[in-house]
Structure formats: structure tokens, C-alpha cells
Coordinates of C-alpha atoms and ligand atoms in Angstrom, one line a residue:
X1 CA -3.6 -5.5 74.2
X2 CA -1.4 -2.5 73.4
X3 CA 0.7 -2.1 70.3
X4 CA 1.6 0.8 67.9
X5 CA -0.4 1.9 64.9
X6 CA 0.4 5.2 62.7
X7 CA -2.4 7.1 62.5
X8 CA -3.8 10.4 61.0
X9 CA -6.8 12.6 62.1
X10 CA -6.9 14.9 60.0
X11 CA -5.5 16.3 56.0
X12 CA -2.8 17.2 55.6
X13 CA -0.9 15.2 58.0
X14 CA 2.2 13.2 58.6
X15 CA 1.5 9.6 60.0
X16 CA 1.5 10.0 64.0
X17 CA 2.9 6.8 65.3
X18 CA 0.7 6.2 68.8
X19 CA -0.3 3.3 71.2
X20 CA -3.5 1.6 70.0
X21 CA -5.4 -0.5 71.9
X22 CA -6.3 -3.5 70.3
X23 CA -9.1 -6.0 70.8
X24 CA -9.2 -10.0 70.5
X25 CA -10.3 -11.2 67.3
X26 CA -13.9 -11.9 66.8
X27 CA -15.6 -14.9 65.6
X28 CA -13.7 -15.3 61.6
X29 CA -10.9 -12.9 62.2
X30 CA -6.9 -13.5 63.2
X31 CA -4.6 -11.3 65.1
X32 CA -1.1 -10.7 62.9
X33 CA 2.4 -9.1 63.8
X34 CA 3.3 -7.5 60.5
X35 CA 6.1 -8.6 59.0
X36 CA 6.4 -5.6 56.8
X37 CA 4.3 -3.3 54.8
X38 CA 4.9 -1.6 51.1
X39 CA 4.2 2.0 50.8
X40 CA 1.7 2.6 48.1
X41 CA 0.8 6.0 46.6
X42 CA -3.4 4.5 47.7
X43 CA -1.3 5.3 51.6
X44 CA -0.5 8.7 50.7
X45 CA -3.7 10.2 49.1
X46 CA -5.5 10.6 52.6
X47 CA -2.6 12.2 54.0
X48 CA -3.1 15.3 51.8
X49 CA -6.4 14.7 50.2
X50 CA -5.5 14.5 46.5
X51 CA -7.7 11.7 45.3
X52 CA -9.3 10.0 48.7
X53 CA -10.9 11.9 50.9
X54 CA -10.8 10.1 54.7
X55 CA -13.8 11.2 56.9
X56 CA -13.6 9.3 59.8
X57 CA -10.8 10.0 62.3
X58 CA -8.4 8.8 63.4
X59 CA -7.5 6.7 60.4
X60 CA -4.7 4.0 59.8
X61 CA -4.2 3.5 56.5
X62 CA -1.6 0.3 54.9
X63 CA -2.8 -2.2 52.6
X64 CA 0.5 -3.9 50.9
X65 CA 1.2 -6.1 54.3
X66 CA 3.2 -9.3 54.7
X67 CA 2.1 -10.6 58.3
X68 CA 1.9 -14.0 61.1
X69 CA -1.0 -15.1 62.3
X70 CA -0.5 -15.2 66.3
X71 CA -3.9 -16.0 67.6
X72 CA -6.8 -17.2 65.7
X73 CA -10.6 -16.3 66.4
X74 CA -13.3 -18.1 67.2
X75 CA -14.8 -20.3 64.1
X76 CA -11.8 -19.8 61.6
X77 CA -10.9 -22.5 59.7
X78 CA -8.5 -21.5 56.9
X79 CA -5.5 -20.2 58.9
X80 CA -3.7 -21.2 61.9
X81 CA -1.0 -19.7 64.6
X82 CA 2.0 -19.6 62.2
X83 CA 0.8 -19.0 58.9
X84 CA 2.4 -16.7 56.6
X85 CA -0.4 -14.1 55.2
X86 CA -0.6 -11.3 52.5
X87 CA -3.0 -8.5 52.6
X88 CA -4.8 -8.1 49.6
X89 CA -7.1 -4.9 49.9
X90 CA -10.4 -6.7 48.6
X91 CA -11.5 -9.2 50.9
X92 CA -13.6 -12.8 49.4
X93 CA -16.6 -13.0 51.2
X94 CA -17.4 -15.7 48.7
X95 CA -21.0 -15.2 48.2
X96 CA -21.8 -11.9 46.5
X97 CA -22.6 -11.3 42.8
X98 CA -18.6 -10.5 42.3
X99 CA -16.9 -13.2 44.3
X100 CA -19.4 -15.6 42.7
X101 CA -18.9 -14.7 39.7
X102 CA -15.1 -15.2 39.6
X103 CA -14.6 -11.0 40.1
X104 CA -13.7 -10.8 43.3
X105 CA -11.7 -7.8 42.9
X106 CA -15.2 -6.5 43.4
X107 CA -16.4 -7.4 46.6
X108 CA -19.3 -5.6 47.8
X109 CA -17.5 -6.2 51.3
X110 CA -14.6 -4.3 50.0
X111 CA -14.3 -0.8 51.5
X112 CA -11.3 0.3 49.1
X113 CA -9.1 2.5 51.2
X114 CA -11.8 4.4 53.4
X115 CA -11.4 4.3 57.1
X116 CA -13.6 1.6 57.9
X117 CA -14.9 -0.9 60.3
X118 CA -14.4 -4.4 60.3
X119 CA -17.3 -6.2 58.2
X120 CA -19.7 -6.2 61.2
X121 CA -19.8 -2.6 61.7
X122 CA -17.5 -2.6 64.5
X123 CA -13.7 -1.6 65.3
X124 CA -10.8 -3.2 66.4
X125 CA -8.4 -0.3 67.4
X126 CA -8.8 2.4 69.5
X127 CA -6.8 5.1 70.2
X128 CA -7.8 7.5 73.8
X129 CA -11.1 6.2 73.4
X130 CA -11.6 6.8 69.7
X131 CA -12.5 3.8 67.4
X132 CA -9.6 4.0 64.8
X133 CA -11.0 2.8 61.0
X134 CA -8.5 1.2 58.9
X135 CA -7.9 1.1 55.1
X136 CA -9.5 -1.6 53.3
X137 CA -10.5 -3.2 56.2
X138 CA -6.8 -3.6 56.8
X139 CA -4.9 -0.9 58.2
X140 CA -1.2 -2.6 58.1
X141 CA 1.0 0.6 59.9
X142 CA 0.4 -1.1 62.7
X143 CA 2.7 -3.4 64.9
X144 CA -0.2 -6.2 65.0
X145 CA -3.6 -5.9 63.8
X146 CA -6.8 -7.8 63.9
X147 CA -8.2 -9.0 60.2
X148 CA -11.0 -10.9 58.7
X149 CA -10.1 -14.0 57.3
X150 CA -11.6 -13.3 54.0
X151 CA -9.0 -10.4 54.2
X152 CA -6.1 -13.3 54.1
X153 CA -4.2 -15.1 51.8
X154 CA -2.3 -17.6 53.2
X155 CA 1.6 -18.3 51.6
X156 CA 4.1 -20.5 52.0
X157 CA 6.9 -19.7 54.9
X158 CA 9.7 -19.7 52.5
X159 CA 8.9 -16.6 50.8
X160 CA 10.9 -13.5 51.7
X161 CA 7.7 -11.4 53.3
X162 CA 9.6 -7.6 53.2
X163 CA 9.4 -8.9 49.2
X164 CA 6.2 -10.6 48.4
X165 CA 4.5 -7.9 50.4
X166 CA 4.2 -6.0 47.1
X167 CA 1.7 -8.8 45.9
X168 CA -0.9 -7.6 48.2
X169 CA -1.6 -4.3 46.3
X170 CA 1.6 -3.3 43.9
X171 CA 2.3 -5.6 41.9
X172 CA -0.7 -7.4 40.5
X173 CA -3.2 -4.0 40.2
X174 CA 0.3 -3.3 37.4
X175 CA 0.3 -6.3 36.3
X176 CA -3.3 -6.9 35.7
X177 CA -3.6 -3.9 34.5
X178 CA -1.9 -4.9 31.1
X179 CA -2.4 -8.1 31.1
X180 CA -6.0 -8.5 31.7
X181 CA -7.1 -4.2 31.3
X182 CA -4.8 -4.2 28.2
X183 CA -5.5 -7.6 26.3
X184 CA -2.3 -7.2 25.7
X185 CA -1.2 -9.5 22.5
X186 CA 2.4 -10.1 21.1
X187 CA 4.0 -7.9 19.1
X188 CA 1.8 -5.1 20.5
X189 CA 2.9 -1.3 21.6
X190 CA 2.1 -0.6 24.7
X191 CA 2.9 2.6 26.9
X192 CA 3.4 2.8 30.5
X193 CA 2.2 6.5 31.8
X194 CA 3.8 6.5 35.1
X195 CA 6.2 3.9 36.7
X196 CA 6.2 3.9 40.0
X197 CA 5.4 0.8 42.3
X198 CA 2.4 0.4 40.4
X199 CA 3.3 0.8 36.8
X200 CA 6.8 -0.6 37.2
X201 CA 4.7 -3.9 37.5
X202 CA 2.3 -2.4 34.1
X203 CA 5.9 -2.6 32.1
X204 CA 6.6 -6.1 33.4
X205 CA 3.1 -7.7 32.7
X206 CA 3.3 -6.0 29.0
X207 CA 6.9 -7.5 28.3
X208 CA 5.4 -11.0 29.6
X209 CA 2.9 -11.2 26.9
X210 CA 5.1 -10.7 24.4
X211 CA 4.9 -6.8 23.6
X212 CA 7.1 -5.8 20.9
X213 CA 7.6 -2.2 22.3
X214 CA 6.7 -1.4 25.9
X215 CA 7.0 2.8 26.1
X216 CA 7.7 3.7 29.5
X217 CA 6.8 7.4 30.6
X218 CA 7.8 9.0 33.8
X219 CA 9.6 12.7 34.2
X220 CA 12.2 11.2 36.9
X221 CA 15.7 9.3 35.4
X222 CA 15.6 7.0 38.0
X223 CA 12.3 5.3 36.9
X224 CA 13.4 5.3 33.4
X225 CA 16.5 3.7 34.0
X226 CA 14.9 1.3 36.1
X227 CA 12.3 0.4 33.6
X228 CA 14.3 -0.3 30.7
X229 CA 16.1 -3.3 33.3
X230 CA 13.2 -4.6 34.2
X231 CA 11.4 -4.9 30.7
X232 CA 10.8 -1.6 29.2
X233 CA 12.5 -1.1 25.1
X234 CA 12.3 3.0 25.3
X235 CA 11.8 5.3 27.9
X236 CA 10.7 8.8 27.5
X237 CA 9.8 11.9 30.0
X238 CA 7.0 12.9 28.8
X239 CA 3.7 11.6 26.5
X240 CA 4.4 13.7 23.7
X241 CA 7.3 11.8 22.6
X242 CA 5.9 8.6 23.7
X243 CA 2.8 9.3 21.5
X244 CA 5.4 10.5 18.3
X245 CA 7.5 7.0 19.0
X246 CA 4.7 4.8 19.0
X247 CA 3.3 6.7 15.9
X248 CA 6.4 6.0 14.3
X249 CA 6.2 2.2 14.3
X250 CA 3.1 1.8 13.7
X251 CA 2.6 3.9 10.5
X252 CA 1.2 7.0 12.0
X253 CA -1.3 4.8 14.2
X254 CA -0.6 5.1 17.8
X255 CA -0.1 2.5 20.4
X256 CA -2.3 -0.5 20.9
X257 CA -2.7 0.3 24.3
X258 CA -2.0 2.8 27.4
X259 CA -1.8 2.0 30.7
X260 CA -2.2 5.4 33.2
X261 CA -0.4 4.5 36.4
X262 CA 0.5 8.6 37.6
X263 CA 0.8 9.2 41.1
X264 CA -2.6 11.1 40.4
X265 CA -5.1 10.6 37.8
X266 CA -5.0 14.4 36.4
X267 CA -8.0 14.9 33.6
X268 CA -5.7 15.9 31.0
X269 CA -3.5 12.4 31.2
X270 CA -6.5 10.8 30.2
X271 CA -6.7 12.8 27.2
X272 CA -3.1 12.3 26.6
X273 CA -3.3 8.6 26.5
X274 CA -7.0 8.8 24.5
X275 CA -4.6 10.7 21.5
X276 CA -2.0 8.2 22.1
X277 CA -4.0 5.0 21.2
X278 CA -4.9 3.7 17.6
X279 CA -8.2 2.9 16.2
X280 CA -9.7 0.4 18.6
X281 CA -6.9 0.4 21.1
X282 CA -7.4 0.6 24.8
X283 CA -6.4 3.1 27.9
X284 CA -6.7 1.6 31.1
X285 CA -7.1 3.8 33.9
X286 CA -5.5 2.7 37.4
X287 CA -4.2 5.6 39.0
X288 CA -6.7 7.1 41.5
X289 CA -8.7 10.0 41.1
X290 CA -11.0 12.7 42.8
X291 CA -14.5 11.7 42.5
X292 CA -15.5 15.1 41.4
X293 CA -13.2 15.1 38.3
X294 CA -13.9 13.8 34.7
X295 CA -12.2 13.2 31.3
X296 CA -11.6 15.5 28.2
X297 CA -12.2 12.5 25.7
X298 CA -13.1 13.6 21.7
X299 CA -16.5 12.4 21.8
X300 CA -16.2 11.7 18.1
X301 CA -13.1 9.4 18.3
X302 CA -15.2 6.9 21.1
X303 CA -17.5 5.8 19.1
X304 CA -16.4 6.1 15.7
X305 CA -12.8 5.2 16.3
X306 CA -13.9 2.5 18.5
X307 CA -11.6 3.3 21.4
X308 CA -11.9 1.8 24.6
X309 CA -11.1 3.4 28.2
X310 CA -11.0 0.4 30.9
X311 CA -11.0 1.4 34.9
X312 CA -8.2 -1.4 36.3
X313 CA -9.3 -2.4 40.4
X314 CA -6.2 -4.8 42.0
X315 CA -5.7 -6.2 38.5
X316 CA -9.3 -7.1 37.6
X317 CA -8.1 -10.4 38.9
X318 CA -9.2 -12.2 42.3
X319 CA -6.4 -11.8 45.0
X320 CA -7.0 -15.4 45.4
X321 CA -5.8 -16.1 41.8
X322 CA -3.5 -13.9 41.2
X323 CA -1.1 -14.1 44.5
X324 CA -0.4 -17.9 43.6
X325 CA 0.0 -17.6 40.4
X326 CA 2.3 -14.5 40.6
X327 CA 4.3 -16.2 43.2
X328 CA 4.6 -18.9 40.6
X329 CA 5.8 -16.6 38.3
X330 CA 7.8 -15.3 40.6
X331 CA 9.6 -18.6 41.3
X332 CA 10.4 -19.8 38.2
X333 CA 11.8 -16.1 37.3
X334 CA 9.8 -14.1 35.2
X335 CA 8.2 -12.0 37.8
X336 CA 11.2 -9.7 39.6
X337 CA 10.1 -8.7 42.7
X338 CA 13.5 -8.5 44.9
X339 CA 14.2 -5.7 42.2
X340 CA 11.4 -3.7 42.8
X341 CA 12.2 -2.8 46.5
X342 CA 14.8 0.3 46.5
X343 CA 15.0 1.0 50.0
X344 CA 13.5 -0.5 53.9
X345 CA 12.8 1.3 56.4
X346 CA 11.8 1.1 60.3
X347 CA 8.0 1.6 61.2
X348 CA 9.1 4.7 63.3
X349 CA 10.6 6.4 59.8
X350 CA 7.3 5.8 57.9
X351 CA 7.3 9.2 57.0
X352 CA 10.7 9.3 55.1
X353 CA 9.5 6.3 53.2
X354 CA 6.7 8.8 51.8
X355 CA 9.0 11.4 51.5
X356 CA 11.3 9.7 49.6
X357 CA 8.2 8.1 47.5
X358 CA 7.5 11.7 46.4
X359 CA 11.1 12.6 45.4
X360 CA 10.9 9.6 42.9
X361 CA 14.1 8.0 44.3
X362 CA 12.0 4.8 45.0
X363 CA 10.4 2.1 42.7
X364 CA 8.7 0.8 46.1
X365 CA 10.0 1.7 50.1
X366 CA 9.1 -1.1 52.2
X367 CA 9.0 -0.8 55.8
X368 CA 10.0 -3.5 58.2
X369 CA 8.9 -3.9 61.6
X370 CA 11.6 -4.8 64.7
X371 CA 14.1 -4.1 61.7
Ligands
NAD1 N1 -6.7 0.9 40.8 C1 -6.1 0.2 41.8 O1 -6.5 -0.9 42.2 C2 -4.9 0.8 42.5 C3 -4.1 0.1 43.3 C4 -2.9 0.7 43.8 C5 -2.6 2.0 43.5 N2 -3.4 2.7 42.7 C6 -3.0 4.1 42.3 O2 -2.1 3.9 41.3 C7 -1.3 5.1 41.2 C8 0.2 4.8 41.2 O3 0.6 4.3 42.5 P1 2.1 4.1 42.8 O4 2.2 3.5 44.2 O5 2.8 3.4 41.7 O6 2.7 5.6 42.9 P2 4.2 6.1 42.7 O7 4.3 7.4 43.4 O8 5.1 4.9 43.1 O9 4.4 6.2 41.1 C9 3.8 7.2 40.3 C10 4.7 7.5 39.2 O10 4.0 8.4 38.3 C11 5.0 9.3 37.8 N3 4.4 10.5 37.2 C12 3.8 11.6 37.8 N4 3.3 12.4 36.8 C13 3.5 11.8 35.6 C14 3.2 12.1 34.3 N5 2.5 13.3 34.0 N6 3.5 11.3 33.3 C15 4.2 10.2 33.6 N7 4.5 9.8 34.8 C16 4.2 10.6 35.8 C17 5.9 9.6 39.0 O11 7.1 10.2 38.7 C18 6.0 8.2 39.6 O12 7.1 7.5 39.2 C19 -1.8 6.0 42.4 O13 -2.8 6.9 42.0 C20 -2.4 4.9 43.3 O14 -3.3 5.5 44.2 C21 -4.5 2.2 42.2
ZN2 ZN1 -1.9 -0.1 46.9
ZN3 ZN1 -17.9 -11.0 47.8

């Protein structure tokens, strides 16, 4: 069938929204009509190159989808025509080391946000002929789209999809990454490099365990006002005053933990947060990098200062457990979500949703299809 997908063939480039052609699902895949689709930093990197480098062309990127299954493949057994689905960007095959193993986060069937094919080695989209790979084995800019069902996580009907969308990428990689990446224990300071869609979610995990101070850092207003609604207790534009506050409650020590959730992973943030930490305390690293670049870390403080740097991947939780259990907590009240989305927009303006991502007048855009 036809339908619309936004594409890019080369860096840089704005999305290009074009007819696809779409195949039938194969045996263990669904068809979807997205619902509606966050817009993630992981979306823009491709676009210009800054941390993820896309070799295959053309590429459709989206990851943070809220969709309906409208036709179901051959041997599928755990969704139906109907269902309500999120998106997360790791798939559960089930069987690998991770999935076994309770990590599936890790995946070895997870192809991050490289333009991929399906898990068979073959492509669902095409656009004049070209097989289009999609992000994560996802690719959500698209008007429908054909998944795997280990790519689905099915959700009750009642939930407000342009809003738990964010629980496919957003919301748990933040969350996870203090609660889980950052041990985090009550009574702790914690700092929040960065709060975007991401680390917005890093300041609400760190209030839920029972942080005494949670130190959000980000150079625009807007984020800081936001933060301090949404759990934050001081907000500062930039890590050297971060770093001198958290010294100053913790008698010259330094934060129990940092959580880096830039736009960017630059080198030099990583040493920012390493001085920010105490003795034994932890920097967990989330924001996406280049895989040429490294870390200026003092080499004496590692070891004999037993600091701890900790990479963060969706959370370091299963999609599988931590979609329920946020939507629990985002139920019973906890957990704001509705909050976190500042502005919708069509499919066809997908492009001002980035553009307004990079003027930092967003927590999270969220584009909604036949809106
Ligand atoms: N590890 C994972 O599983 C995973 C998942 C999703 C996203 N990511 C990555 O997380 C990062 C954040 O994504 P996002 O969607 O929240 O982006 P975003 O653009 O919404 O937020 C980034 C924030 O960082 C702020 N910032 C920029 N430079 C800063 C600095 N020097 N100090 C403090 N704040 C600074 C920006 O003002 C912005 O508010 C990206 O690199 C993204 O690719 C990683
Ligand atoms: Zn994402
Ligand atoms: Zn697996």
C-alpha cells in the first residue's frame, strides 16, 4: 500500500515527507497507523550528524510512537486488530543472553537508531525503488508502518496515546537513568546536566526516590522553570554553580550522583560531572555521543576516589517492565506526563517540531497524525 513516511538521504537534511510504499507484514510482524510520535534529540542526530552517523539511505528515523494495530501477520499471537501499542526502541526477542537474563534493554536484536532492516534482513518501505531502513527497527514518521511484534508493547485503550507516547523512549531512559544508573537513595544530591525530554524525566525519577536536593542544569529559562514544577529544589545555568551548591551541602563533598542528559555528550561534560561527584558517587552517562570521542577523567580520582561512570541504555530497564509499571505510576500520580508535552504538531510540520526542540522552547513536541 501507499502511505507517507519522512525521510532523509543524506546529512544535513531536513525530514522530506514522501510516499512510501509499504509491504504486508510478514510472518510475527503487525501493520500500525501511528497515533502520534515524540520527537527525541536520538531523531535529530542523523539529520546533521552530531552523534549518529546514518549510512544507509534513505532513512526514516522515529522511535517514541503511540500506534493501532490494523492488520496482523501471519503467526502473531500477542496482538490483535485494535490494540493500542507503544514503541520501545529495543525489541524482546526473548531468547538472547540479555532478554534472558532480565536485560533486555540489550537485545542483540536491537539495532539502536541505525537505518535498519527488519530482523530478517529485509525491508518494509520503499521509496522509487529504494529499500528505506528505519530507526530501531521502527521508523515511526510514518503514517503506518510495518513492526515486529517483539518491537510492541501492547497498552490499555484508555490511555491518551499523543501522551504515553513519551514512554516508548523519553521518559523511562530519564527515569532509569536515576533510578536504576544513579542508585539513587533518600536524602541524596543528585544533578541533572541537561533537561530536556530526556532529563526532565532524570529530575522526576531522582525526586521519586526520595532525593533531598535534585540540581537541575540547563542554560535555557524555560527548562529551569519547568524543572523546579516538576520536582527539581534549585536550578542553575551552568555546572559550575551546580558543582559549588552541591559542595555546599555536603561539606565540601560534591553530589552523590550526576546524571548527563545534554543534547550532545561533549567530552568535557563528562569531566564536569566527574569533579562534581563525591568520593564514590556516580555519573551516569545517557546523552549520545560520537564514537570517535572519549573522556577527560583524572585517572587518579577513578580508582582511588572510587568514582563510578555508568553508560544508561532506555533506562537499563526492560521496556517490558518499565512501560507497565510507569503507566502505573503514572495513574496513581506520581509520574506527570500530560506536563511534559509543550506543544503538538501535524506530521507535515515535523520540521518545526525540531526547530523548535533546538530553540529550547520545548520539554518534548509531539506530533500527531490526521491532527
Ligand atoms: N541512552 C539512551 O538510551 C538515550 C535515549 C534517548 C535519548 N538519548 C540521548 O539523550 C540526550 C538528550 O535527549 P533529549 O531528547 O532530552 O534532548 P533535548 O534537546 O530535549 O534536551 C537536551 C537539553 O540539554 C540542554 N543542554 C545543552 N547543553 C547543556 C549543557 N552544557 N549543560 C546543561 N544542559 C545543556 C539543552 O538546553 C536541552 O534542554 C540526547 O543526546 C539523546 O540522543 C539517549
Ligand atoms: Zn529517544
Ligand atoms: Zn533478546
Amino acid at each position: 500500500m501507499k502511505t507517507r513516511a519522512a525521510l532523509i538521504y543524506q546529512a544535513p537534511s531536513p525530514w522530506l515527507i514522501e510516499e512510501v510504499d509499504l509491504d504486508e507484514p510478514k510472518a510475527g510482524e503487525v501493520m500500525v497507523k501511528m497515533v502520534a510520535t515524540g520527537l527525541c534529540h536520538s531523531d535529530d542526530h542523523p539529520t546533521r550528524s552530531d552523534a549518529l552517523v546514518v549510512r544507509e539511505r534513505p532513512y526514516c528515523a522515529g522511535h517514541e510512537g503511540g500506534a493501532i494495530v490494523v492488520q496482523v501477520g501471519p503467526g502473531v499471537t500477542t496482538l490483535q486488530e485494535g490494540d493500542h501499542i507503544l514503541t520501545p526502541f529495543i525489541p524482546a526477542c526473548g531468547y538472547c543472553r540479555w532478554c534472558a537474563s532480565g536485560d533486555q534493554q540489550l537485545c542483540d536484536h536491537g539495532r539502536l537508531y541505525a537505518a535498519s532492516a527488519q530482523v530478517d534482513g529485509t525491508y518494509r518501505m520503499h521509496h522509487n525503488g529504494n529499500d528505506v531502513g528505519t530507526a530501531a527497527l521502527l521508523g515511526t514518521f510514518a503514517e503506518y508502518q510495518v513492526l515486529d511484534e517483539r518491537s510492541c508493547v501492547k497498552i490499555d485503550k484508555d490511555l491518551p496515546l499523543d501522551v504515553v507516547c513519551l514512554l516508548s523512549c523519553g521518559v523511562p531512559t530519564g527515569w532509569g537513568g536515576a533510578v536504576h544508573g544513579g542508585e539513587i537513595k533518600p536524602g541524596d544530591v543528585v544533578i541533572c546536566m541537561g533537561v530536556g525530554g530526556v532529563g526532565i524525566n532524570s529530575v522526576q525519577g531522582a525526586a521519586h526516590c526520595g532525593a533531598a536536593h535534585v540540581i537541575a542544569v540547563d542554560p535555557v529559562e524555560f527548562k529551569r522553570t519547568e524543572s523546579l514544577k516538576l520536582g527539581a529544589t534549585e536550578a542553575f545555568s551552568n555546572m559550575e554553580e551546580a558543582t559549588e551548591f552541591a559542595r555546599s551541602i555536603t561539606n565540601g563533598q560534591g553530589a552523590d550522583s550526576t546524571m548527563i542528559t545534554t543534547d550532545v555528550i561533549r567530552s568535557e561534560y563528562v569531566g564536569q560531572a566527574f569533579t562534581s561527584i563525591r568520593k564514590g558517587g556516580t555519573v551516569v552517562i545517557t546523552a549520545q555521543g560520537n564514537y570517535g570521542s572519549g573522556m577527560p577523567i583524572n585517572l587518579f580520582e577513578i580508582s582511588m576516589y572510587q568514582k563510578r561512570i555508568q553508560g544508561n541504555l532506555s533506562g537499563m530497564v526492560s521496556p517490558r517492565r518499565s512501560i507497565p509499571q510507569l503507566i502505573d505510576l503514572y495513574r496513581s500520580g506520581p509520574l506527570k506526563l500530560d506536563e511534559l508535552v509543550t506543544r503538538r504538531y501535524k506530521f507535515d510540520d515535523l520540521n518545526q517540531g525540531f526547530t523548535d526542540m533546538l530553540a529550547g522552547i520545548n520539554l518534548r513536541g509531539v506530533v500527531v497524525f490526521d491532527s
